[in-house]
Short mmCIF file of C-alpha atoms in Angstrom, two decimals:
data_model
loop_
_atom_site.label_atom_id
_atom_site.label_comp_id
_atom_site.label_asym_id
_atom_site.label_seq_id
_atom_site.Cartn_x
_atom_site.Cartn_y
_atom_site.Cartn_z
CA UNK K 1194 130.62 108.80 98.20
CA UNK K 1195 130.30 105.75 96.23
CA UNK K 1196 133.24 104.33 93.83
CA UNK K 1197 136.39 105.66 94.53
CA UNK K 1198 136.50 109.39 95.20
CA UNK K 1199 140.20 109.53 94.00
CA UNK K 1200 139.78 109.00 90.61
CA UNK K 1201 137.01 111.41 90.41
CA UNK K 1202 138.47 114.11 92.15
CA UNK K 1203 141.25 113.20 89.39
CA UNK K 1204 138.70 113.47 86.61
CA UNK K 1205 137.49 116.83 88.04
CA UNK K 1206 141.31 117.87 87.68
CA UNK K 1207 141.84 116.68 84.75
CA UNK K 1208 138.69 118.27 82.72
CA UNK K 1209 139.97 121.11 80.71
CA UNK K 1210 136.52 123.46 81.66
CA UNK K 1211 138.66 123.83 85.08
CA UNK K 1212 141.58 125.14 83.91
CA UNK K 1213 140.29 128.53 82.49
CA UNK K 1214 138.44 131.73 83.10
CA UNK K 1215 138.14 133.53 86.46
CA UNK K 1216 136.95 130.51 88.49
CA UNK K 1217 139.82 128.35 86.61
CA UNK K 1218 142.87 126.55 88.76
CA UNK K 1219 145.29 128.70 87.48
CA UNK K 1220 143.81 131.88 88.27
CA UNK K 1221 142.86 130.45 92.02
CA UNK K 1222 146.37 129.77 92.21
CA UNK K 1223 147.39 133.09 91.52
CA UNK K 1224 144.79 134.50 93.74
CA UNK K 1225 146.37 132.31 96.62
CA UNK K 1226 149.65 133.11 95.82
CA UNK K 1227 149.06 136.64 95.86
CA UNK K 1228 147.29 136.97 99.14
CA UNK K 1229 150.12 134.75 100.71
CA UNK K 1230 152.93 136.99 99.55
CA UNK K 1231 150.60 139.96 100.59
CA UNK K 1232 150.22 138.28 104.15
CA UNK K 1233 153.59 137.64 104.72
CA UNK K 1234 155.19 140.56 103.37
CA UNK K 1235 152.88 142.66 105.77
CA UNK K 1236 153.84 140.72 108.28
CA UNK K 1237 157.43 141.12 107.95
CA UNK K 1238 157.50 144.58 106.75
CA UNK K 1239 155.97 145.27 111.17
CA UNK K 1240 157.64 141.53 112.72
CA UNK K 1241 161.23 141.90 111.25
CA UNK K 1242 162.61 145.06 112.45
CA UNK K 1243 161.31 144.23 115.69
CA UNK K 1244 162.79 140.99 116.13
CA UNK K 1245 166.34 142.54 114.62
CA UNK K 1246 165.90 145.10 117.35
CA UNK K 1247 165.17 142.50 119.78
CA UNK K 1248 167.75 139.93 118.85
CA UNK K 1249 170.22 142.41 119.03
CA UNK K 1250 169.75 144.35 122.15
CA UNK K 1251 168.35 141.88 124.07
CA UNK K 1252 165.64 143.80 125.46
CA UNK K 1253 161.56 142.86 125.57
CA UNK K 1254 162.76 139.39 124.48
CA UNK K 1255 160.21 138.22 126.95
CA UNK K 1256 157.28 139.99 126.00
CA UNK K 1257 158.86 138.52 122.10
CA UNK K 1258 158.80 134.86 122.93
CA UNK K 1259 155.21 135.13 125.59
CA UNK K 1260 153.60 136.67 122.23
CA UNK K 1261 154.70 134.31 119.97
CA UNK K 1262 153.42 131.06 122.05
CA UNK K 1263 150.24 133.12 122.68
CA UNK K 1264 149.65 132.85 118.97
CA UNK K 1265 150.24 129.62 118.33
CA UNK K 1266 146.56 129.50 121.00
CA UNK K 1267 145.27 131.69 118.44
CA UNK K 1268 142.55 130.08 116.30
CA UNK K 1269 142.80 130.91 112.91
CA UNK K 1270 139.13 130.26 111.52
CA UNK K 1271 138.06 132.83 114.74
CA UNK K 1272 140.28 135.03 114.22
CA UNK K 1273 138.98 135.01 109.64
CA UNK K 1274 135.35 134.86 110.74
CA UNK K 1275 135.26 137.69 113.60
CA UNK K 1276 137.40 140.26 111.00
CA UNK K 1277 134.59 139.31 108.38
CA UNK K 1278 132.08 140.27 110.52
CA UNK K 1279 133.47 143.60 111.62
CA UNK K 1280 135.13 144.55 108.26
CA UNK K 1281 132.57 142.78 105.79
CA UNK K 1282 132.85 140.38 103.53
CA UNK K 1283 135.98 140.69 100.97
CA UNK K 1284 139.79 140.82 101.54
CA UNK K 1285 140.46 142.95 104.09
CA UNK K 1286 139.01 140.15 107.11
CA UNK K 1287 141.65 137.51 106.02
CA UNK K 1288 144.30 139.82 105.70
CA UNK K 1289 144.14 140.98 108.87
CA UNK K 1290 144.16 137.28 110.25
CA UNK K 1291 147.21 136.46 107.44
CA UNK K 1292 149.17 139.18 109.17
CA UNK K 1293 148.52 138.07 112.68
CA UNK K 1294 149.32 134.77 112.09
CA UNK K 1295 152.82 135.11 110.23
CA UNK K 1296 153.98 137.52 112.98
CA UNK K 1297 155.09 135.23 115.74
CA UNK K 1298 157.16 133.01 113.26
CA UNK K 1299 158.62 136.04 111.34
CA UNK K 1300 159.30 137.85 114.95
CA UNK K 1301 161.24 134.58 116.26
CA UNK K 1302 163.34 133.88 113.17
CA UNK K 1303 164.47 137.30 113.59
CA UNK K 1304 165.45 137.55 117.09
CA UNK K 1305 166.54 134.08 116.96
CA UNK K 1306 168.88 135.12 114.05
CA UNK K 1307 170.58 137.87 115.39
CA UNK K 1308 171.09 136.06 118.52
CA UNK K 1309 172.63 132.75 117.16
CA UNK K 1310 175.57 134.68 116.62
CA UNK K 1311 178.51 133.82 118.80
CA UNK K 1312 179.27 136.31 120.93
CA UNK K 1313 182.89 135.95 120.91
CA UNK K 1314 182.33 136.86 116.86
CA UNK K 1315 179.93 139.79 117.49
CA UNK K 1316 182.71 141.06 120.56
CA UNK K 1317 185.03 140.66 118.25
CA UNK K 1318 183.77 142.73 115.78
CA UNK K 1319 182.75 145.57 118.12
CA UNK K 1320 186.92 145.47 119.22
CA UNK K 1321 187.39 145.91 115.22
CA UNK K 1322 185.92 149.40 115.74
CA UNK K 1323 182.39 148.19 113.59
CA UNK K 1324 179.34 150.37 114.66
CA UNK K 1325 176.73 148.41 116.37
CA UNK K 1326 174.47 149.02 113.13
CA UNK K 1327 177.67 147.41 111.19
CA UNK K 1328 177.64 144.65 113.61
CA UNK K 1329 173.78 143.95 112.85
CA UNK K 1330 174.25 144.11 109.04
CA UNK K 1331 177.52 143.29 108.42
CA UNK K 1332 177.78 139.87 111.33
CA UNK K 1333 174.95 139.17 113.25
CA UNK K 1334 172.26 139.32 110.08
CA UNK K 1335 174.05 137.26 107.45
CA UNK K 1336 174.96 134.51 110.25
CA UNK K 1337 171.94 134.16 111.16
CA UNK K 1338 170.33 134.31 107.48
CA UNK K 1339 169.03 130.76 107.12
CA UNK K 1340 167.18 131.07 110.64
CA UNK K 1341 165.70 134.05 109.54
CA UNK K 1342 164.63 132.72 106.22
CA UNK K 1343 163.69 129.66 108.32
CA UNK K 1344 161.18 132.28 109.95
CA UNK K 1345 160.26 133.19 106.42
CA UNK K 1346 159.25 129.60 105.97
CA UNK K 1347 157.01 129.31 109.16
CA UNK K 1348 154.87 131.89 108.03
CA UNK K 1349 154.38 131.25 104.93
CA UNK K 1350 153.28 127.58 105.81
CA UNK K 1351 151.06 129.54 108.39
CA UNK K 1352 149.67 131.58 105.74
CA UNK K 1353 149.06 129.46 102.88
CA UNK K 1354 146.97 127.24 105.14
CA UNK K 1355 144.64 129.83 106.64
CA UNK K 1356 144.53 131.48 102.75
CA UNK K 1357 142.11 128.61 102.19
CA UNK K 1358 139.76 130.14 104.72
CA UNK K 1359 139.92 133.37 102.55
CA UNK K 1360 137.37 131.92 100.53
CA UNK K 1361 135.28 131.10 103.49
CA UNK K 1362 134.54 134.65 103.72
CA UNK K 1363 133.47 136.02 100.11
CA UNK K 1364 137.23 136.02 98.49
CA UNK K 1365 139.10 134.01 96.00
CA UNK K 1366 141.94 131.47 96.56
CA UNK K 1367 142.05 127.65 96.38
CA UNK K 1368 139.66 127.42 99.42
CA UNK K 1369 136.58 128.22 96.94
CA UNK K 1370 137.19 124.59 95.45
CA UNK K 1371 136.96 123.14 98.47
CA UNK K 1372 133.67 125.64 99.75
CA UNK K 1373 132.00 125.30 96.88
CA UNK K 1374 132.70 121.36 96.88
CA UNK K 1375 131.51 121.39 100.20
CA UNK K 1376 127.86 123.69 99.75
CA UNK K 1377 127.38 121.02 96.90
CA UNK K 1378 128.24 118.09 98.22
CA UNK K 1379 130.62 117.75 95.57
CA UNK K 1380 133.21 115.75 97.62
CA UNK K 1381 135.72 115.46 93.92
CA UNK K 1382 135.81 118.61 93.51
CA UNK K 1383 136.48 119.05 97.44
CA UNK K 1384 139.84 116.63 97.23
CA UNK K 1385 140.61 118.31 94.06
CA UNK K 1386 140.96 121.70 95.82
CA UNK K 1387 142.58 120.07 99.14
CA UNK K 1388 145.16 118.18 96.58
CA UNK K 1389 146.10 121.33 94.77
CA UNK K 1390 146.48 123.18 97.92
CA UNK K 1391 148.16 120.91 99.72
CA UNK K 1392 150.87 120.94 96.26
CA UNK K 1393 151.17 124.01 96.32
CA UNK K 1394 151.99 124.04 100.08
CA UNK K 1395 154.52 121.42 99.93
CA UNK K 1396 156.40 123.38 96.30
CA UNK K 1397 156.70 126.96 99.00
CA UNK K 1398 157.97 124.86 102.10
CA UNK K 1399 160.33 123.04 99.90
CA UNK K 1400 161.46 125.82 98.37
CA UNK K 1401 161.85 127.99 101.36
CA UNK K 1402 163.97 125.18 102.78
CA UNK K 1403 166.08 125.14 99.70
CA UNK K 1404 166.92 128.77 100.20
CA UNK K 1405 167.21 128.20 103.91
CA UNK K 1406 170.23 125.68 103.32
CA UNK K 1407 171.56 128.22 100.47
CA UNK K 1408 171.96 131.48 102.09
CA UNK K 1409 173.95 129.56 105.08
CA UNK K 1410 177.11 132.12 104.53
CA UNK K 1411 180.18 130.58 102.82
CA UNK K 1412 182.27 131.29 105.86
CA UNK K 1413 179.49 129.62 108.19
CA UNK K 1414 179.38 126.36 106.52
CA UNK K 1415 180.05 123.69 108.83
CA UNK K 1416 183.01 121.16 108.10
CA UNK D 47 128.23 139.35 126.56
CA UNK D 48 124.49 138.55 126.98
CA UNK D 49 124.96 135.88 124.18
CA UNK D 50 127.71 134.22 125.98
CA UNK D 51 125.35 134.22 129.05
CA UNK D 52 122.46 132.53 127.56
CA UNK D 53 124.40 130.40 125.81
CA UNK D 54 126.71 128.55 128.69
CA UNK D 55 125.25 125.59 127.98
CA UNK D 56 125.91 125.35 124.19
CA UNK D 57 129.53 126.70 124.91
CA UNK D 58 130.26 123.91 127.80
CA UNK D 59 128.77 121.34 125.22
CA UNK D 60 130.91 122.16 122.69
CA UNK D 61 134.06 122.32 125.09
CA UNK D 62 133.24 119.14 126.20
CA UNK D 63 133.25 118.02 122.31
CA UNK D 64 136.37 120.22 121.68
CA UNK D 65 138.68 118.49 124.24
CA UNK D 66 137.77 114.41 123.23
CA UNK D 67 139.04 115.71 119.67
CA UNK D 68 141.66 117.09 121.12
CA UNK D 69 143.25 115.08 123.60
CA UNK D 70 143.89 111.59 122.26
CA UNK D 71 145.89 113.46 119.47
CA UNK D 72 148.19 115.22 122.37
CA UNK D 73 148.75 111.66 124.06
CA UNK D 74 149.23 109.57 120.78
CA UNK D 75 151.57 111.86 119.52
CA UNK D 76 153.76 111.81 122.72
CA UNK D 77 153.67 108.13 123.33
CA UNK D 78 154.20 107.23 119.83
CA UNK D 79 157.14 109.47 119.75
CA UNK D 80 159.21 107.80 122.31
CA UNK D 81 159.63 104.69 120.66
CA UNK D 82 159.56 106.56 117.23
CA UNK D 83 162.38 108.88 118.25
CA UNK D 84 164.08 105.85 119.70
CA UNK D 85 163.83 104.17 115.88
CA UNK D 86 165.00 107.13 114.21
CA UNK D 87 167.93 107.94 115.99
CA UNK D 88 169.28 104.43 115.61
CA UNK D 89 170.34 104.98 112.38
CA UNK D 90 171.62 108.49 110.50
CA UNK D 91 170.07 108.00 107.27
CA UNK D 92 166.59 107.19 109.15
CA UNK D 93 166.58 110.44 111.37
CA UNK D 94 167.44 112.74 108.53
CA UNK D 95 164.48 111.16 106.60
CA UNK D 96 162.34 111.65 109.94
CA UNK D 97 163.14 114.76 110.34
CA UNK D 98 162.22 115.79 106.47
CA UNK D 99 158.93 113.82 106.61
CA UNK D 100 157.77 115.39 109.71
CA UNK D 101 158.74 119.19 108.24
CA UNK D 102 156.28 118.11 105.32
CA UNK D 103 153.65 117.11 106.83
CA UNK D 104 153.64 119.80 109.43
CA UNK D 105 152.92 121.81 106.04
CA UNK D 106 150.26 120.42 104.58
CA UNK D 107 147.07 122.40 105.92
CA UNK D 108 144.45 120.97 107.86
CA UNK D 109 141.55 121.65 106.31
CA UNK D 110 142.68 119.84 103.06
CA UNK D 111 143.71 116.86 105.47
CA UNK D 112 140.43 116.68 107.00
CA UNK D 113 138.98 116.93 103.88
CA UNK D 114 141.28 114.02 101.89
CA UNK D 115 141.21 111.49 105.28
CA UNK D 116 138.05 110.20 104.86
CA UNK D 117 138.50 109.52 101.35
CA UNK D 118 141.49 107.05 102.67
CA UNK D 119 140.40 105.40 105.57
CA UNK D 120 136.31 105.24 104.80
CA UNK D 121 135.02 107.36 107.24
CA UNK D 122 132.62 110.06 106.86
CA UNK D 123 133.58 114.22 106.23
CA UNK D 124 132.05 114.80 109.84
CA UNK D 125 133.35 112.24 111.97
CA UNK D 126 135.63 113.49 114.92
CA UNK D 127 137.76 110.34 113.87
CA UNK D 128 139.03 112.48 110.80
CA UNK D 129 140.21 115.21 112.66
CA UNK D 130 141.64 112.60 115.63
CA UNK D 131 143.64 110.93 112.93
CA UNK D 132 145.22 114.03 110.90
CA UNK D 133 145.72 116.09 114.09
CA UNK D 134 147.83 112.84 115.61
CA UNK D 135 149.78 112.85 112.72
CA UNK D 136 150.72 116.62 113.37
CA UNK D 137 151.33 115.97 116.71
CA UNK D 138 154.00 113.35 115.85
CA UNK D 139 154.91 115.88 112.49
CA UNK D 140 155.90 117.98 115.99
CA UNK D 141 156.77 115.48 118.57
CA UNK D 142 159.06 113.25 117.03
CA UNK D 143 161.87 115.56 115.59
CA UNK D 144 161.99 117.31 119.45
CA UNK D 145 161.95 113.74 121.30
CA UNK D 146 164.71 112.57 118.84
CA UNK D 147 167.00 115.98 120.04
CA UNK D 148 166.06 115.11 123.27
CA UNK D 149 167.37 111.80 123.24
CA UNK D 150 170.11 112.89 121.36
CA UNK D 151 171.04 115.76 124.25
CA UNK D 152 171.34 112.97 126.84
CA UNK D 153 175.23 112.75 127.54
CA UNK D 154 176.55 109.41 126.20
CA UNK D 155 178.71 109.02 128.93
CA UNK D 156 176.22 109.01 132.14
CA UNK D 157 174.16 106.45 129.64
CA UNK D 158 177.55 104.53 129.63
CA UNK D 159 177.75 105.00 133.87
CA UNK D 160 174.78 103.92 134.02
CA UNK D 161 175.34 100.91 132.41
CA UNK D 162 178.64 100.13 133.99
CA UNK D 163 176.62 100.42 137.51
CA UNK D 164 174.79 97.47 136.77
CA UNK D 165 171.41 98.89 134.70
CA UNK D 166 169.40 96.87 132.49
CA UNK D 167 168.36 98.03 128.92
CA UNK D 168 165.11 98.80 130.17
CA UNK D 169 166.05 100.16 133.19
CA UNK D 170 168.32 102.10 131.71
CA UNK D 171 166.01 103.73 129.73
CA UNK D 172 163.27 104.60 132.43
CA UNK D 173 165.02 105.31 135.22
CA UNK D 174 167.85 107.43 133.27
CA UNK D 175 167.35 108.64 129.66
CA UNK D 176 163.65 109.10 130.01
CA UNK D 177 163.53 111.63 133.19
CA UNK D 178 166.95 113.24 131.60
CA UNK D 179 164.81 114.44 128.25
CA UNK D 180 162.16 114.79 130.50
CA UNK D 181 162.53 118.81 130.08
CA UNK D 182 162.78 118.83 126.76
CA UNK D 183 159.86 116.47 125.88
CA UNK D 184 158.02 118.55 128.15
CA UNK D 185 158.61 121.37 125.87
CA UNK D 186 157.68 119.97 123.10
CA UNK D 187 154.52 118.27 124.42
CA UNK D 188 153.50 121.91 125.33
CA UNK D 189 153.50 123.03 121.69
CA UNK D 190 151.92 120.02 120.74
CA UNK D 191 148.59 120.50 122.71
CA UNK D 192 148.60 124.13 122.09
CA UNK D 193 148.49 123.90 118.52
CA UNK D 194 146.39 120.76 118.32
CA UNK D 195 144.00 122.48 120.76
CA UNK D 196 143.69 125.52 118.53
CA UNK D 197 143.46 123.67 114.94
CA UNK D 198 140.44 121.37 116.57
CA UNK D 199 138.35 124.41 115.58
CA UNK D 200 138.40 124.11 111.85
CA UNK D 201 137.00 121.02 111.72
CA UNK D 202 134.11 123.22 112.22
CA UNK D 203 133.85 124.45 108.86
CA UNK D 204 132.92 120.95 108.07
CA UNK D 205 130.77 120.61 109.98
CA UNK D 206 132.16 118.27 113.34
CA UNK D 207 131.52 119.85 116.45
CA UNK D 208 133.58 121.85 118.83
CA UNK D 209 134.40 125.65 119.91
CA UNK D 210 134.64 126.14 116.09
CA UNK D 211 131.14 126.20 115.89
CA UNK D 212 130.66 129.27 117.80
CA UNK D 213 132.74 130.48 114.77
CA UNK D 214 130.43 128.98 111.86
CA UNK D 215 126.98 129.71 113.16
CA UNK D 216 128.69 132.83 114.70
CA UNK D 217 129.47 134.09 111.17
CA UNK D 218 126.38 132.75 109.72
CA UNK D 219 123.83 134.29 112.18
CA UNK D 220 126.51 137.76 112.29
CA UNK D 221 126.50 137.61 116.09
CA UNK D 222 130.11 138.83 116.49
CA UNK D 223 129.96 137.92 120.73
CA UNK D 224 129.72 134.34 119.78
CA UNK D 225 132.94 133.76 117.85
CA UNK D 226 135.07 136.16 120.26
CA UNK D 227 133.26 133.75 122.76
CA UNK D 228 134.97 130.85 120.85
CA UNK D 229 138.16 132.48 120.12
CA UNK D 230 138.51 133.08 124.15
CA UNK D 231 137.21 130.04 124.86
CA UNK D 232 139.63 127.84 122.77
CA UNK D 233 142.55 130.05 124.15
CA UNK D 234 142.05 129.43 127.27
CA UNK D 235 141.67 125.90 127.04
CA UNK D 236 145.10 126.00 125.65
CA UNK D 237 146.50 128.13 128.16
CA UNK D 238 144.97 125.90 130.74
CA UNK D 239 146.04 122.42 129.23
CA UNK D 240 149.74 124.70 128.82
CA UNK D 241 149.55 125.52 132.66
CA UNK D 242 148.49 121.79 133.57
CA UNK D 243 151.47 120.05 131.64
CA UNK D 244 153.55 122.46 133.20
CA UNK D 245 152.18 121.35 136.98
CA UNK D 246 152.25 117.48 135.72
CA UNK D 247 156.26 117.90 134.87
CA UNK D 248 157.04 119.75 138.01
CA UNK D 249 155.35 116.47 139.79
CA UNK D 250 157.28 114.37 138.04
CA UNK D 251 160.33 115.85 137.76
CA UNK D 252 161.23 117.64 141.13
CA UNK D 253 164.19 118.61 139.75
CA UNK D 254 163.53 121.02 136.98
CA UNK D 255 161.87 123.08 139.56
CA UNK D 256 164.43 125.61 140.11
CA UNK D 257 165.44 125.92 136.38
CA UNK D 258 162.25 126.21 134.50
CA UNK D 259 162.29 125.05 131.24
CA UNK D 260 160.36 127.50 128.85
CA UNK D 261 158.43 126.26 126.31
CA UNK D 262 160.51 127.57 122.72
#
């Protein structure tokens, strides 16, 4: 670790041999990408309906917030390594951890969407005649939109992190700069990954914040 | 099981290596948020730009912090002063933004009694605003030590030690019993730091006994 292991890391980002083929930056990227949207979407596709039912009935909202703090105890790396050693090596072990990681956020946003909505609105609509499935849709979902792409947001952060450890475990992803930086001792090359993961971290959660502030509904927008 | 058994020694070692990582981040972060939150709510322009620094750097991921601190302050990839450093700055990534709202949900107007009765700036502040947050830093305190309690272990990859080496030379050696050991372990020591902040506020603030405050 002599000279300044900044530049280097930016001459190890900077040579074109990195940029290509199936162990280049782009492809990595992709790779990362990919198993974040898989995570999440997983995750949402069990969390969200859940939370929507919780939110709006108002039942098991305990059990809903107890799990969600319970996660946050969770550790991820135990959680990647024990799946790796009962599934094997490959992509199955993170995903599993990917999933169980983006639930709690997804599950909150949810609930805590449907229930933001005032319930003078939500009564209001019920006296209109709406069917309580027209009240979830139709009132309680769009008001509470941003805070359940806000949820959106949580995970993904969640899951972009621990996609690093994907490659801790035999798989692809961003984290294989930083592994094989770190079986090496190839520190450049270890803040080269941990820079472009850490970019492409802060271009989702700005992103997600963007759409957070845009899908506030016209009607909500505060004066 | 029988690993866990013949290895209570290694597993109290690295607990005992697990929680000096872990606690100075959980009391930096709270008593560098007070004064923080103070700062930032002083001004509009400076708690809006708080607030969006903190929600950034809660999303940078912590291996790649670990990994890009000592690079920055000249300290080596394994030192626990690495993962001291970037897991303060999560802390306050956490703590500040809640200790600002919690400032912010004191009511103006017993602040303004208070005042009028005869209390000094100082005063004011510690014998009024502070236990009034009190709750609400509580909460967010809570969330802090959980999480920094829990992200301790992947300093392990690299190599510093705590319960996330269970998980590396778990993995490595395929004994399966050692990183549930760790996973268990490091819960509980969250669960039990959770259950000990929540005795420590109900000693110091008597009054939130009846209405507990839930962590969110």
């Amino acid at each position: 670790m002599t000279g300044s292991p900044f530049l280097d890391s930016l001459r190890w980002l900077g040579d074109p041999a990195h940029w290509t083929g199936a162990d280049g930056i782009p492809l990595r990227t992709l790779e990362h990408l990919g198993y974040t949207a898989l995570g999440v979407l997983v995750a949402a596709l069990l969390a969200v309906p859940v939370g929507l039912y919780v939110g709006h009935s108002g039942r098991f909202k305990g059990i809903a917030v107890a799990a969600a703090g319970a996660a946050r105890a969770l550790p991820t790396l135990g959680l990647v390594t024990l799946f790796a050693l009962l599934v094997g090596i490959g992509l199955t072990a993170p995903l599993l951890s990917f999933v169980i990681l983006a639930i709690p956020s997804l599950l909150a946003g949810a609930y805590t969407a449907v229930e933001s909505a005032d319930p003078a609105t939500v009564d209001a609509a019920r006296a209109q005649g709406m069917t309580e499935w027209q009240i979830l849709t139709r009132v309680e979902i769009p008001l509470g939109m941003p805070l359940l792409v806000g949820g959106f947001r949580g995970a993904t952060v969640q899951v972009v992190a621990t996609a690093m450890l994907a490659a801790y475990v035999g798989s692809g992803g961003l984290g294989r700069f930083i592994f094989q930086g770190l079986g090496s001792q190839n520190y450049p090359q270890m803040i080269a990954g941990s820079l472009l993961v850490i970019v492409l971290a802060l271009i989702l959660d700005l992103s997600l914040l963007l759409a957070q502030r845009l899908t506030v509904p016209a009607g909500a927008r505060a004066s | 099981m029988t690993w866990v058994l013949e290895n209570l020694d290694v597993i109290a070692g690295y607990t005992g290596a697990h929680l000096l990582q872990a606690l100075p981040p959980i009391l930096v972060a709270f008593l560098l948020s007070l004064p923080l939150a103070k700062l930032a709510n002083s001004r509009g322009w400076l708690r809006t730009s708080v607030t969006t620094t903190s929600s950034l750097m809660y999303a940078i991921p912590s291996l790649p912090l670990f990994v890009l601190l000592p690079g920055l302050i000249g300290t080596g990839v394994r030192s626990p002063a690495n993962i001291i450093i970037a897991l303060s700055l999560y802390g306050l990534a956490l703590m500040v933004p809640t200790a600002s709202d919690a400032f912010r949900s004191v009511s103006r107007d017993v602040l303004g009694s208070a005042t009028a009765q005869g209390y000094a700036p100082r005063a004011r502040f510690v014998q009024v605003e502070l236990p009034l947050a009190g709750p609400a830093l509580l909460a967010g305190v809570r969330v802090v030590a959980v999480s920094t309690i829990s992200l301790v272990t992947v300093g392990g990859v690299l190599g510093v030690p705590s319960l996330g080496m269970l998980f590396v030379d778990g993995v490595r050696r395929g004994i399966a019993a050692e990183i549930a050991a760790g996973i268990v372990a490091t819960v509980l020591l969250a669960l039990l730091t959770d259950a000990l902040l929540v005795l420590l506020g109900r000693a110091t603030m008597p009054w939130t006994r009846r209405q507990e405050v839930g962590s969110s």
